[in-house]
Tab-separated table of C-alpha atoms and ligand atoms in Angstrom:
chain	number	residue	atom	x	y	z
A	175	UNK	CA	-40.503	128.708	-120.436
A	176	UNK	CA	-37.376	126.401	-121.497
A	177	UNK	CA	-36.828	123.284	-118.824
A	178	UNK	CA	-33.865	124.335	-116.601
A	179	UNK	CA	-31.186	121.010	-117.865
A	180	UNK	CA	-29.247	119.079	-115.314
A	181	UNK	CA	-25.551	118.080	-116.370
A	182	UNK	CA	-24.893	115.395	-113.628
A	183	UNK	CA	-28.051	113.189	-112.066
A	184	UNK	CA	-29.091	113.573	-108.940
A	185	UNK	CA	-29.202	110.686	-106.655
A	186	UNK	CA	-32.910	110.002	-105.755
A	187	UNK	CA	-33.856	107.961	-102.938
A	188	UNK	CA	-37.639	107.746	-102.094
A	189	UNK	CA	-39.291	106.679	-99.055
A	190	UNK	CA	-42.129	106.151	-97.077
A	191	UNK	CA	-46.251	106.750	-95.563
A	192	UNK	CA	-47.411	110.771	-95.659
A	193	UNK	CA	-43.497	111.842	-97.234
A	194	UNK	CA	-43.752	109.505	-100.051
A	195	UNK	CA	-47.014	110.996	-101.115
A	196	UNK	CA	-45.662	114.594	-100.253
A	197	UNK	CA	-42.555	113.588	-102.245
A	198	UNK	CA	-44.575	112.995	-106.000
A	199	UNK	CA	-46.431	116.015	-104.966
A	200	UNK	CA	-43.548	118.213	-104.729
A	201	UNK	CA	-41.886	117.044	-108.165
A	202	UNK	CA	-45.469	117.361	-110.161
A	203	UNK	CA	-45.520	120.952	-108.841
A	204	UNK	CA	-42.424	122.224	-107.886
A	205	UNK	CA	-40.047	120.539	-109.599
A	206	UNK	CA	-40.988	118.651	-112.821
A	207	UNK	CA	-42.385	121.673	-114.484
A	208	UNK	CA	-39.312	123.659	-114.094
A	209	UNK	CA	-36.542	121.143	-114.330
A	210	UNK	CA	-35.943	118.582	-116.406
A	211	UNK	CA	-35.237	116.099	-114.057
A	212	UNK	CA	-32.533	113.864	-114.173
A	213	UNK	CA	-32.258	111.305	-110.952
A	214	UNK	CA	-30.942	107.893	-111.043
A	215	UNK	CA	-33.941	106.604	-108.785
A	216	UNK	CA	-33.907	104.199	-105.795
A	217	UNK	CA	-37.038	103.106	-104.185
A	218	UNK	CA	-36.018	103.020	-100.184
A	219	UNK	CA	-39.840	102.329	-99.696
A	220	UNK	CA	-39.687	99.505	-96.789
A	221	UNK	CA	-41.927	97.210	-99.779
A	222	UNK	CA	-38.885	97.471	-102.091
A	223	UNK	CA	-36.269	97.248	-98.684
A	224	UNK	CA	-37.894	93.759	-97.809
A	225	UNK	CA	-37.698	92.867	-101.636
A	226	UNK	CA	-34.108	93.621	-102.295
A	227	UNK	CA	-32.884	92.275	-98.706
A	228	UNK	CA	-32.240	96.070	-98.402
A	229	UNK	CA	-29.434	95.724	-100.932
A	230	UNK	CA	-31.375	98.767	-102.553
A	231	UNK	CA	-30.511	100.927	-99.579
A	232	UNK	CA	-26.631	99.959	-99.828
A	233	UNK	CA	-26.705	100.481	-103.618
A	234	UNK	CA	-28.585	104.118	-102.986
A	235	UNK	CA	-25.748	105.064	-100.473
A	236	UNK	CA	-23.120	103.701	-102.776
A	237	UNK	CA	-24.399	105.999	-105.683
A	238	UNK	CA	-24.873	108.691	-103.600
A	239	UNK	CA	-20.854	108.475	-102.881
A	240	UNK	CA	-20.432	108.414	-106.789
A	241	UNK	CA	-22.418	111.319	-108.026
A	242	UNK	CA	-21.891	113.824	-104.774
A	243	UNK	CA	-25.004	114.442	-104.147
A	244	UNK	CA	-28.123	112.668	-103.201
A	245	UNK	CA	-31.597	113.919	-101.693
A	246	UNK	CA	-33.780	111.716	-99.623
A	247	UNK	CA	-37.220	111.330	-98.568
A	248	UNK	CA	-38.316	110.041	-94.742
A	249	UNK	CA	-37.934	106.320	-94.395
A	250	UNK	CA	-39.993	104.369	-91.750
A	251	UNK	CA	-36.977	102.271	-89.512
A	252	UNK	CA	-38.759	98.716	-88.806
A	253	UNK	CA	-40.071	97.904	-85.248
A	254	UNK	CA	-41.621	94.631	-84.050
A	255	UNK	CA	-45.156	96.568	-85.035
A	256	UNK	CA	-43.849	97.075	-88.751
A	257	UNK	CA	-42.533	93.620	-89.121
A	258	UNK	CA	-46.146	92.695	-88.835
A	259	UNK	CA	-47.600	95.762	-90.775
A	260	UNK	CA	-45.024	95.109	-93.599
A	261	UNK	CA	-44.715	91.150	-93.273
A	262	UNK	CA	-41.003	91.660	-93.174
A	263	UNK	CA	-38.681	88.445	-92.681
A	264	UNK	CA	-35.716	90.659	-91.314
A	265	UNK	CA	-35.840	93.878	-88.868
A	266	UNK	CA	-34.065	95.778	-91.441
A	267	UNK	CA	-31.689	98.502	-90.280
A	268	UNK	CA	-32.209	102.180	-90.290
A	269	UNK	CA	-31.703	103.515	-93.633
A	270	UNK	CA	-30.099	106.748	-92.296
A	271	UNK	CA	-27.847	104.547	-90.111
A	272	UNK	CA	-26.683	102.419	-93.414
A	273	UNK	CA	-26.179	105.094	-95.426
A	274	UNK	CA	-24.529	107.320	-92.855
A	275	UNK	CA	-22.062	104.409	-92.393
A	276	UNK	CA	-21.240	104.384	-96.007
A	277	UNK	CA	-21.044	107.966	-96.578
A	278	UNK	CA	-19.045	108.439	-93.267
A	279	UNK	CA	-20.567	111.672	-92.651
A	280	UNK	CA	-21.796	113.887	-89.944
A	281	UNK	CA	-25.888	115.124	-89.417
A	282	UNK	CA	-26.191	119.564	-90.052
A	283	UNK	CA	-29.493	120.327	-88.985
A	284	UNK	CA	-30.572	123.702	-89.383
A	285	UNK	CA	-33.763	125.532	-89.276
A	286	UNK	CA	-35.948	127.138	-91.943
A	287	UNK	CA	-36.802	130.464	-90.413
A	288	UNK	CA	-39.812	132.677	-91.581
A	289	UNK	CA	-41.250	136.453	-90.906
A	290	UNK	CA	-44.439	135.591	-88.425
A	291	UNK	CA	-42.627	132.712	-86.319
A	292	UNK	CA	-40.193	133.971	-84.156
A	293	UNK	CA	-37.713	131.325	-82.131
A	294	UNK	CA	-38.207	131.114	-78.273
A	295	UNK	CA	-35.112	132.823	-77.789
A	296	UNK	CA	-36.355	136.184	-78.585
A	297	UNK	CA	-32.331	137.357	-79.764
A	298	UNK	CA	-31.747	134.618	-82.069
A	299	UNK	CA	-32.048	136.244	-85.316
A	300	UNK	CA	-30.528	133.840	-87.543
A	301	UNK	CA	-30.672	130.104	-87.948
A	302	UNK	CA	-28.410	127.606	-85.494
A	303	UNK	CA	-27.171	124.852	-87.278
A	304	UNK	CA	-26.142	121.979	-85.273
A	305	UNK	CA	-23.412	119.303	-86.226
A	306	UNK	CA	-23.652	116.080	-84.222
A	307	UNK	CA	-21.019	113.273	-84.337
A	308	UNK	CA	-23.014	109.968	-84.466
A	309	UNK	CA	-20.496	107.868	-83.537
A	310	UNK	CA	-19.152	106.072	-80.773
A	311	UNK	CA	-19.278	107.308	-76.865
A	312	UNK	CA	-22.243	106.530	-74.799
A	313	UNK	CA	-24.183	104.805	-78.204
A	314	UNK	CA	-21.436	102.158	-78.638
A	315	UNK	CA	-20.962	101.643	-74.940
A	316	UNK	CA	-20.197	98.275	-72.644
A	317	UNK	CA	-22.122	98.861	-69.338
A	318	UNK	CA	-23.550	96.690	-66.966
A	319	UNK	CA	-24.512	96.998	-62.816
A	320	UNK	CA	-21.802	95.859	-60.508
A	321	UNK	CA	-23.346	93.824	-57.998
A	322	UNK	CA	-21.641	94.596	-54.549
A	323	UNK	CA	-18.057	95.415	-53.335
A	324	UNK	CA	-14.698	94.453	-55.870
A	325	UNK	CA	-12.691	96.501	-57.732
A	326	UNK	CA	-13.516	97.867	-61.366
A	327	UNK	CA	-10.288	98.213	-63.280
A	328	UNK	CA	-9.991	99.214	-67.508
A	329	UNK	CA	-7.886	97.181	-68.928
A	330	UNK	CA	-6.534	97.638	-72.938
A	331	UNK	CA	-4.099	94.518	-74.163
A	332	UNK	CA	-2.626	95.813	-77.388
A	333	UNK	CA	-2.278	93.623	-80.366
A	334	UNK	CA	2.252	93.722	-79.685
A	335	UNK	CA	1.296	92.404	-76.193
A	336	UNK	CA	1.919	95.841	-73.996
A	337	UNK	CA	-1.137	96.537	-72.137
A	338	UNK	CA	-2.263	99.091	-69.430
A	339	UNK	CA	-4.350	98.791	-66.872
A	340	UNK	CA	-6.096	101.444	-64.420
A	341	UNK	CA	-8.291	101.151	-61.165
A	342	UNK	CA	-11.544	102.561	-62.201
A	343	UNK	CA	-12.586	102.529	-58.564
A	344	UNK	CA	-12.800	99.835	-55.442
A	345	UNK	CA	-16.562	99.449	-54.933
A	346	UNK	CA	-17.409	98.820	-51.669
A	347	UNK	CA	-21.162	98.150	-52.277
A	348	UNK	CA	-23.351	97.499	-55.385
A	349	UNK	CA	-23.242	100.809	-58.169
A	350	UNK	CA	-23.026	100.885	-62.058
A	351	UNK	CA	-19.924	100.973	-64.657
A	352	UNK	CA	-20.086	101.781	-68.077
A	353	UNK	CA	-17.059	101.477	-70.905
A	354	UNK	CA	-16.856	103.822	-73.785
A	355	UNK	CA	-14.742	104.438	-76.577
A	356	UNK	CA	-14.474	106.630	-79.778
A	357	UNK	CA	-11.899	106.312	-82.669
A	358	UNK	CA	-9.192	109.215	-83.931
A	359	UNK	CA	-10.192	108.395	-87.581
A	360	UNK	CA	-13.809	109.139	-86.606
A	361	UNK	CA	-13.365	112.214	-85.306
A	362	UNK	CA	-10.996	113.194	-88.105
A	363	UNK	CA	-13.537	112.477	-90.299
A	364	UNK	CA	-16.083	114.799	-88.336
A	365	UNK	CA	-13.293	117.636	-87.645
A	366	UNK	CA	-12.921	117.838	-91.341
A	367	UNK	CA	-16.810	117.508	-92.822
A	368	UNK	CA	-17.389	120.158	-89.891
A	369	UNK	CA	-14.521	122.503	-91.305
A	370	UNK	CA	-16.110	121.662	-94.743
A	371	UNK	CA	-19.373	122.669	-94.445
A	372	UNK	CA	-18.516	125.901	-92.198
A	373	UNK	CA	-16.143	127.002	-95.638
A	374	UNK	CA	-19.144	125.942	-97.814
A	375	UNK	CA	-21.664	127.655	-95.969
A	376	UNK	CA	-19.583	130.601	-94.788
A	377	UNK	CA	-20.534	130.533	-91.062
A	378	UNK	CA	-18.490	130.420	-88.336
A	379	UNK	CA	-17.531	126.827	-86.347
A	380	UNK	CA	-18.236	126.523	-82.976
A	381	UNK	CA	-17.052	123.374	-81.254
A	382	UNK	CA	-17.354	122.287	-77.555
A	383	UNK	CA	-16.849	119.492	-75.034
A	384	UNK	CA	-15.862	118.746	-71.577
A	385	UNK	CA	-12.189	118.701	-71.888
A	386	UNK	CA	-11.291	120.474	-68.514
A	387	UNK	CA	-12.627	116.854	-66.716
A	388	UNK	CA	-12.416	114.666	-70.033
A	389	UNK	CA	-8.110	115.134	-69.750
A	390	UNK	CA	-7.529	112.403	-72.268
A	391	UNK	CA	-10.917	111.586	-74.074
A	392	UNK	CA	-12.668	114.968	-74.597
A	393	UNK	CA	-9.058	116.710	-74.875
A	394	UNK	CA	-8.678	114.020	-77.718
A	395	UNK	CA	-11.231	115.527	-79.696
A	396	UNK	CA	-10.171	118.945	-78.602
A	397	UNK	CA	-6.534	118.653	-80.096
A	398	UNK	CA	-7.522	116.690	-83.019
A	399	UNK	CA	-10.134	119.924	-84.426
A	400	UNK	CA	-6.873	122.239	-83.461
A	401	UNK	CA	-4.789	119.968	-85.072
A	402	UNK	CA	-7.005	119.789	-88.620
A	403	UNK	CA	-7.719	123.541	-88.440
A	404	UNK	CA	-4.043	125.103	-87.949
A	405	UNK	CA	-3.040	122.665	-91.235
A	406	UNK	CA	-5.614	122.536	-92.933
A	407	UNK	CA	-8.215	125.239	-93.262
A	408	UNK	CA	-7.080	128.397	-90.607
A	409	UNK	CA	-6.000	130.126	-94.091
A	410	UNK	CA	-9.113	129.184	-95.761
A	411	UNK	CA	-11.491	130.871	-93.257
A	412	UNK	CA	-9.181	134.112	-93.035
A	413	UNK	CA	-10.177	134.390	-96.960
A	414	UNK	CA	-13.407	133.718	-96.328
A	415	UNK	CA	-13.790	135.848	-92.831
A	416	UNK	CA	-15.080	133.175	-90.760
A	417	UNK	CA	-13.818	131.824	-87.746
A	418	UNK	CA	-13.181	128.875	-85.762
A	419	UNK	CA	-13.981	129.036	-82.231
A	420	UNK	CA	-13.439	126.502	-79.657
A	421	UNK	CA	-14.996	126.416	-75.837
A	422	UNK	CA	-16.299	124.280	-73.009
A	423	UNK	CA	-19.591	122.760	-73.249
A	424	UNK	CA	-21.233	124.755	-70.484
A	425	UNK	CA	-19.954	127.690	-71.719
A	426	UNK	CA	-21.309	127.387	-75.246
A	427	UNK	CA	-24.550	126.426	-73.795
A	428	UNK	CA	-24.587	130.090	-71.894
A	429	UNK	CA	-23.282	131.938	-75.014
A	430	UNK	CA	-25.529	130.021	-77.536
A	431	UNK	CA	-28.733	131.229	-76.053
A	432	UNK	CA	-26.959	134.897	-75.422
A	433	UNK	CA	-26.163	134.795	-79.134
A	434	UNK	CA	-28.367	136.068	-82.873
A	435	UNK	CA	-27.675	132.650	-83.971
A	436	UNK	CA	-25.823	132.381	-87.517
A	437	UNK	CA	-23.307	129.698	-86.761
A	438	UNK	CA	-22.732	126.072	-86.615
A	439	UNK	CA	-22.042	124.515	-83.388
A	440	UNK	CA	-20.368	121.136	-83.121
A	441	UNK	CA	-21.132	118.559	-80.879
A	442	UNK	CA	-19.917	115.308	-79.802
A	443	UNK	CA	-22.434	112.627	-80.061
A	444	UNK	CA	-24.652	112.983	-76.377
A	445	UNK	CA	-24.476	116.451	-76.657
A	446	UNK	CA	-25.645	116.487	-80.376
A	447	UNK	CA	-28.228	114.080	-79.602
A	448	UNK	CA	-29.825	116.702	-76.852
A	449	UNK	CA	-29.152	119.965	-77.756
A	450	UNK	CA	-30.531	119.345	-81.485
A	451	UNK	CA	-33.323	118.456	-80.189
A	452	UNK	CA	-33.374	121.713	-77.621
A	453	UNK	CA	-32.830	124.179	-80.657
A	454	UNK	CA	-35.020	122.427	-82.938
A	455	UNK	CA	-37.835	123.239	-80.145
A	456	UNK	CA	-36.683	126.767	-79.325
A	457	UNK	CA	-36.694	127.820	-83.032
A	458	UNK	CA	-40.375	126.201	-83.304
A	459	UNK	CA	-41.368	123.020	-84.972
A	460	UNK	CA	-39.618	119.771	-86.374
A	461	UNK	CA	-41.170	120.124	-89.809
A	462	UNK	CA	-39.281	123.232	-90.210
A	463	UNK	CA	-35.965	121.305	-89.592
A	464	UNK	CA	-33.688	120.508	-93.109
A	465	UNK	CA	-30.610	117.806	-92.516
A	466	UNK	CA	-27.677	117.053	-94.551
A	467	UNK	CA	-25.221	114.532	-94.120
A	468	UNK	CA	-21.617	115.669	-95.491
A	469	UNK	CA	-18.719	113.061	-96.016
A	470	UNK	CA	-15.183	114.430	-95.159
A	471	UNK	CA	-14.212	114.245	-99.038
A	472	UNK	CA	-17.233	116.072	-99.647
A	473	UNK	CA	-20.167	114.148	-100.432
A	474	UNK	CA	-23.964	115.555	-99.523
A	475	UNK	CA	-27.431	113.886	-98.718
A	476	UNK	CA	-30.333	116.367	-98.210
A	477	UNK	CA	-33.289	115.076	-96.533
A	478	UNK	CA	-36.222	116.256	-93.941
A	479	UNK	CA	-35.410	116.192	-89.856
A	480	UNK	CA	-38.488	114.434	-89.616
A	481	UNK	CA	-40.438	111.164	-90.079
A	482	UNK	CA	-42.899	109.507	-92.276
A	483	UNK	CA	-46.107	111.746	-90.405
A	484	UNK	CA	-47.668	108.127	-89.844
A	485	UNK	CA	-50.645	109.467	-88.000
A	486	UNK	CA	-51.464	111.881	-90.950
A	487	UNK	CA	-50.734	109.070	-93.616
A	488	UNK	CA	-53.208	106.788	-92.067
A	489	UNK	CA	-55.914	109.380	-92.216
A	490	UNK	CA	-54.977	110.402	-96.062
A	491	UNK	CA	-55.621	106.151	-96.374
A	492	UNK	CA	-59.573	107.063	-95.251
A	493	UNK	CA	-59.682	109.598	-97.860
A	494	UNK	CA	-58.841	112.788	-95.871
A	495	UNK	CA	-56.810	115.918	-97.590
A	496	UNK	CA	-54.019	116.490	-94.521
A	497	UNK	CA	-52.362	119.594	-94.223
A	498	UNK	CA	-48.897	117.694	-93.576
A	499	UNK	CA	-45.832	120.318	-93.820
A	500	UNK	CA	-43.804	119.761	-96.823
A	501	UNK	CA	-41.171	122.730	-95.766
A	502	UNK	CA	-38.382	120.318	-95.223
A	503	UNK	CA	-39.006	118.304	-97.719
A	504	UNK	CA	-38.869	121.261	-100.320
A	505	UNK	CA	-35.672	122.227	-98.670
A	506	UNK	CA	-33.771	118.763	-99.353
A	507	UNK	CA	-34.792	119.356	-102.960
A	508	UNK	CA	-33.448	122.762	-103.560
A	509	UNK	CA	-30.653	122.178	-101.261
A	510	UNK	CA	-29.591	119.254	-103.159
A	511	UNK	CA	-30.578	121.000	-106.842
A	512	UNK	CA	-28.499	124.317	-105.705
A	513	UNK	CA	-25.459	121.832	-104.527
A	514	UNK	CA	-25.552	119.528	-107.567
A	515	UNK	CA	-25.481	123.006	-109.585
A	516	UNK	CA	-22.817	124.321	-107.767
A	517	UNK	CA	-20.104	121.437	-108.467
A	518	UNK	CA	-21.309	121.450	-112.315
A	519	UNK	CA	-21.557	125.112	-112.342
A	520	UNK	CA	-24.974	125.326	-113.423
A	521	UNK	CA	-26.195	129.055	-112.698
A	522	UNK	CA	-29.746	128.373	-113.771
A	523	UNK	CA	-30.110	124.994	-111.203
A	524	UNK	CA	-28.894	127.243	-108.601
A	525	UNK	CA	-30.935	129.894	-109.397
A	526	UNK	CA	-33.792	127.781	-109.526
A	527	UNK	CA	-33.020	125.853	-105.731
A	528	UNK	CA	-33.392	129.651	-104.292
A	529	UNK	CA	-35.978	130.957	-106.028
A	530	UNK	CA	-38.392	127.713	-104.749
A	531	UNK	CA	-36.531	128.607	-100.994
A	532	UNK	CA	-37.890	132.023	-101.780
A	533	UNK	CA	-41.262	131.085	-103.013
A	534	UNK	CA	-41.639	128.887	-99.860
A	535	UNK	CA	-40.750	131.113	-97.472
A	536	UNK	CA	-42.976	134.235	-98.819
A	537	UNK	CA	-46.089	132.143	-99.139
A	538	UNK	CA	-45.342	131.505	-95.391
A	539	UNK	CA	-44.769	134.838	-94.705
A	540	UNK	CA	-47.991	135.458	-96.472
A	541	UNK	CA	-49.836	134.175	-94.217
A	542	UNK	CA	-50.838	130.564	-95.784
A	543	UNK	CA	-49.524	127.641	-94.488
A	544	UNK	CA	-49.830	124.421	-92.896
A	545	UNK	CA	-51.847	123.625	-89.893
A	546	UNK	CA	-48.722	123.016	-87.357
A	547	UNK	CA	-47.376	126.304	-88.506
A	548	UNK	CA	-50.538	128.105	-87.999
A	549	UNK	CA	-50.594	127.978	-84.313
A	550	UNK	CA	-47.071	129.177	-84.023
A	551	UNK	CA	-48.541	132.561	-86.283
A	552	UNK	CA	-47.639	135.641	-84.306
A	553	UNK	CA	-48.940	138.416	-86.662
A	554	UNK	CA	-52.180	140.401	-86.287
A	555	UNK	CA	-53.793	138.861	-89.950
A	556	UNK	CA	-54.820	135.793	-88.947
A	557	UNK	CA	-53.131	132.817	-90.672
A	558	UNK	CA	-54.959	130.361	-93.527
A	559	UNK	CA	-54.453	127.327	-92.860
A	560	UNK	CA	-54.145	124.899	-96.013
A	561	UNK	CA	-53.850	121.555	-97.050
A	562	UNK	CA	-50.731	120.332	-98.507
A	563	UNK	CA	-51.559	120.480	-101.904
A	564	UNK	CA	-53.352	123.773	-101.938
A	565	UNK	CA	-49.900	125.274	-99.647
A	566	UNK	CA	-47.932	123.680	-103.135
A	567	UNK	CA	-50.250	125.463	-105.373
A	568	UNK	CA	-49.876	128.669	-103.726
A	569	UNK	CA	-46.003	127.901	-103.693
A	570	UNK	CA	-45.928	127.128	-107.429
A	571	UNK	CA	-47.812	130.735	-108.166
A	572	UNK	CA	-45.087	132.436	-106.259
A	573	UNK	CA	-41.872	130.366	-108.117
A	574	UNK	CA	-43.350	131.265	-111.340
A	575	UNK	CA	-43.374	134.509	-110.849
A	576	UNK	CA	-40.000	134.554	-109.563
A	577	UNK	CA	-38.304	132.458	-112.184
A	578	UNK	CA	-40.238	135.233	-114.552
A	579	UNK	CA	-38.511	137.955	-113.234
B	870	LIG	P1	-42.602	111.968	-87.379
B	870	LIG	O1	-42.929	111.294	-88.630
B	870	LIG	O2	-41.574	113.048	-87.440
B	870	LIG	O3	-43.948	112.583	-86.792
B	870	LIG	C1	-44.191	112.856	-85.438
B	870	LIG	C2	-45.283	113.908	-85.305
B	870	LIG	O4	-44.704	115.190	-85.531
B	870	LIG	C3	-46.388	113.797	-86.341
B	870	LIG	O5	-47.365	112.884	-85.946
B	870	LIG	C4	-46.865	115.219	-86.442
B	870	LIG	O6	-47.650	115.589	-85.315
B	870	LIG	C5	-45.563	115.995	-86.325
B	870	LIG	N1	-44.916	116.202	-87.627
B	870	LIG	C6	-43.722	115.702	-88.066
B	870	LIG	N2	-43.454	116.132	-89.290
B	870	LIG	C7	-44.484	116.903	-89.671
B	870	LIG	C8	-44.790	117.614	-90.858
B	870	LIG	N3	-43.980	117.616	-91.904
B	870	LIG	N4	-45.964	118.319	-90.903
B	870	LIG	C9	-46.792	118.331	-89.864
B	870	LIG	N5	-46.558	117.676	-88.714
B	870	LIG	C10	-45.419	116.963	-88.613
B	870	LIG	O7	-42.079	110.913	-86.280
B	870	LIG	P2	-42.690	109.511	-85.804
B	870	LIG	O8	-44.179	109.521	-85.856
B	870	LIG	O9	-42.002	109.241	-84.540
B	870	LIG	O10	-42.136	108.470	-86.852
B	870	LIG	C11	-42.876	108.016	-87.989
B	870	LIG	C12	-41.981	107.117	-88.824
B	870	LIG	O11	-40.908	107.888	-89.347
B	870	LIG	C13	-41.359	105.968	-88.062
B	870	LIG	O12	-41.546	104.767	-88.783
B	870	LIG	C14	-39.885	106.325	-87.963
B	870	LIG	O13	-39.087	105.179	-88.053
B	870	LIG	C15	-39.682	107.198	-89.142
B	870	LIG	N6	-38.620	108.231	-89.015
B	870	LIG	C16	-37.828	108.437	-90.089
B	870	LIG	C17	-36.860	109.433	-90.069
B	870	LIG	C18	-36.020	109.636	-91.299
B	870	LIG	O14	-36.187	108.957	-92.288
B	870	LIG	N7	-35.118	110.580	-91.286
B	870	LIG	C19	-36.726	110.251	-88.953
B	870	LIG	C20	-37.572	110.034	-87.859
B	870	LIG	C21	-38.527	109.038	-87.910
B	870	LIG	P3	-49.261	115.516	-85.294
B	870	LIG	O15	-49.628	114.085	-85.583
B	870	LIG	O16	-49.576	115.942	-83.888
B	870	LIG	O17	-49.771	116.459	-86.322
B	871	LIG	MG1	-32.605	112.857	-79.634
């Protein structure tokens, strides 16, 4: 079989522990074979961040800006204990937090659903994707206890002089008082890569926050989406038959779980934060989780929803074969393949990216797969549980068969 070519490279940015190791795995037997690869490579290993003064990591998000599209692999974000693991001379940032800064983008995080694990919610049907702003509000907020009776007042002085100023409230003992703030060009930014992706992806846009109580912050957001969507796209999703839909938080909540899932739900940054992390449980496990970060002009990073798997990395260092879950990681590949395809209108790339989503899922549904995926197994035929590379192997059989037909 001829090599499937690329016509624009790939941005490439390798990580750390139990992915990195999954990561060479995947392109020896899923990819490499198939594809000829062409990636303009950065090493985000933290060995290669302490080298570079994690210039590397700026110069991966830069050239992931450039080309369009970039797919990553889990990076370990330094704590005191991997200053001393690493012998690092800096407690270099989060590599998702550089490069989401750089890209400007928002988090989707969707699900990989399969035949034989069904979600909590017994009605969801199909995946939930879940956009999160991470910016601003209670992340980037001034807080601090009040320590008995005064008044707490907000005050803004504006750079022409004017300046308001509001009583917050006249404390008559000891409480708490927190400040927040969130920008209108970051939550155009969001409006729009939300809008994006919902047109890309063809689902319907949910978004929701507390603007009945939140009259001038929440409603901020509120009026800004409404704003974007009547000029901007409200045409484009008639075409396409999707829709834009916009309601209070708590009422989303009560309709999400009601609904068969199939849309993207938008979420300002606390809400993101917690009710990612609720759907990612109800639809079953974290290594089934696939995350993209979209710019507002369009830009895409694929990567996993999870970590490095240290605990599994530091028993493949004594010499054992883990059965680590390589799903997502499979899915940031072919996502990012089938996109880079897409803008150079490469059939055969995008043909390939679903075929390996197809191969991956059927070997699943199967019946082989990974340990953490074996305990969620609902049907009668007993699940067999593999180790990474033998799951791969049993992948590969399935893609070539595929990619034969
Ligand atoms: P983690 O790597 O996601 O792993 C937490 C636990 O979840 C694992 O120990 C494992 O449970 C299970 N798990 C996660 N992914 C799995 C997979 N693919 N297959 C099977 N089981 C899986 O999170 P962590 O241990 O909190 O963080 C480890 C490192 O990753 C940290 O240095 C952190 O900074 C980094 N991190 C990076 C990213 C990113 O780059 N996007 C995201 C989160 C964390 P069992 O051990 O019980 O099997
Ligand atoms: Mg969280």
């Amino acid at each position: 079989m001829e090599k499937i070519q690329m016509h624009t490279p790939l941005v490439e940015m390798n990580g750390d522990e139990m992915t990195r190791v999954i990561w060479k795995a995947i392109k020896d037997e899923l990819l490499a074979p198939f594809v000829a690869l062409n990636t303009v490579y950065f090493d985000l290993g933290l060995a290669e961040r302490e080298r570079t003064k994690d210039q590397i990591t700026v110069e991966a998000a830069n050239a992931a800006r450039e080309y369009g599209v970039a797919v990553k692999c889990a990076t370990i974000t330094p704590n005191a204990q991997r200053m001393e693991e690493y012998k690092l001379t800096e407690m270099w940032k989060s590599p998702n937090g550089t490069i989401r800064s750089i890209m400007d983008g928002t988090v989707f995080r969707a699900p990989i659903m399969v035949d034989g694990i069904s979600p909590v919610v017994k009605n969801w049907k199909e995946p939930i994707t879940i956009a999160r702003h991470a910016y601003g509000d209670v992340y980037r907020a001034t807080e601090y206890r009040v320590p008995g009776p005064g008044k707490a007042e907000l005050l803004f002085t504006g750079d022409d002089g004017a300046s308001f100023r509001q009583t917050i409230y006249d404390f008559e003992c000891a409480g708490v008082l927190q400040g927040q703030y969130n920008k209108d060009s970051s939550i155009v930014s969001f409006a729009h890569a939300c809008f994006q992706y919902a047109a890309d992806t063809r689902q319907d846009l949910w978004f929701s926050t507390k603007d009945t109580i939140s009259k001038q912050y929440d409603h901020t957001f509120k009026d800004i989406f409404q704003e974007i969507y009547e000029k901007e796209y409200r045409a484009r999703f008639a075409e396409l038959g999707i829709t834009y839909f916009y309601t209070l938080i708590d009422d989303a909540v009560a309709r999400v779980i009601r609904s068969k899932g199939g849309f993207i739900w938008a979420c300002k940054n606390y809400d993101g934060d917690v009710m990612s992390d609720m759907v990612s449980t109800a639809f079953g496990s974290l290594a089934m989780m696939t995350s993209v970060l979209v710019s507002p002009d369009g830009k895409y990073e694929f990567e996993a929803a999870h970590g490095t798997v240290t605990r599994h990395y530091y028993r493949y260092l004594e010499g054992e074969q883990p059965s680590t879950n390589p799903m997502a990681t499979i899915f940031a590949w072919s996502g990012a393949l089938k996109k880079r395809g897409e803008l150079d209108g490469n059939a055969p790339l995008v043909r390939f990216g679903e075929k390996l989503e197809q191969a991956s899922i059927a070997t699943i549904a199967a019946g082989i797969m990974t340990k953490d995926m074996a305990g969620l197994w609902e049907k009668e035929e007993p699940a067999r549980a593999v180790e990474t590379v033998q799951f791969l192997k049993e992948i590969r059989a399935r893609l070539e068969t595929l990619l034969g037909e």
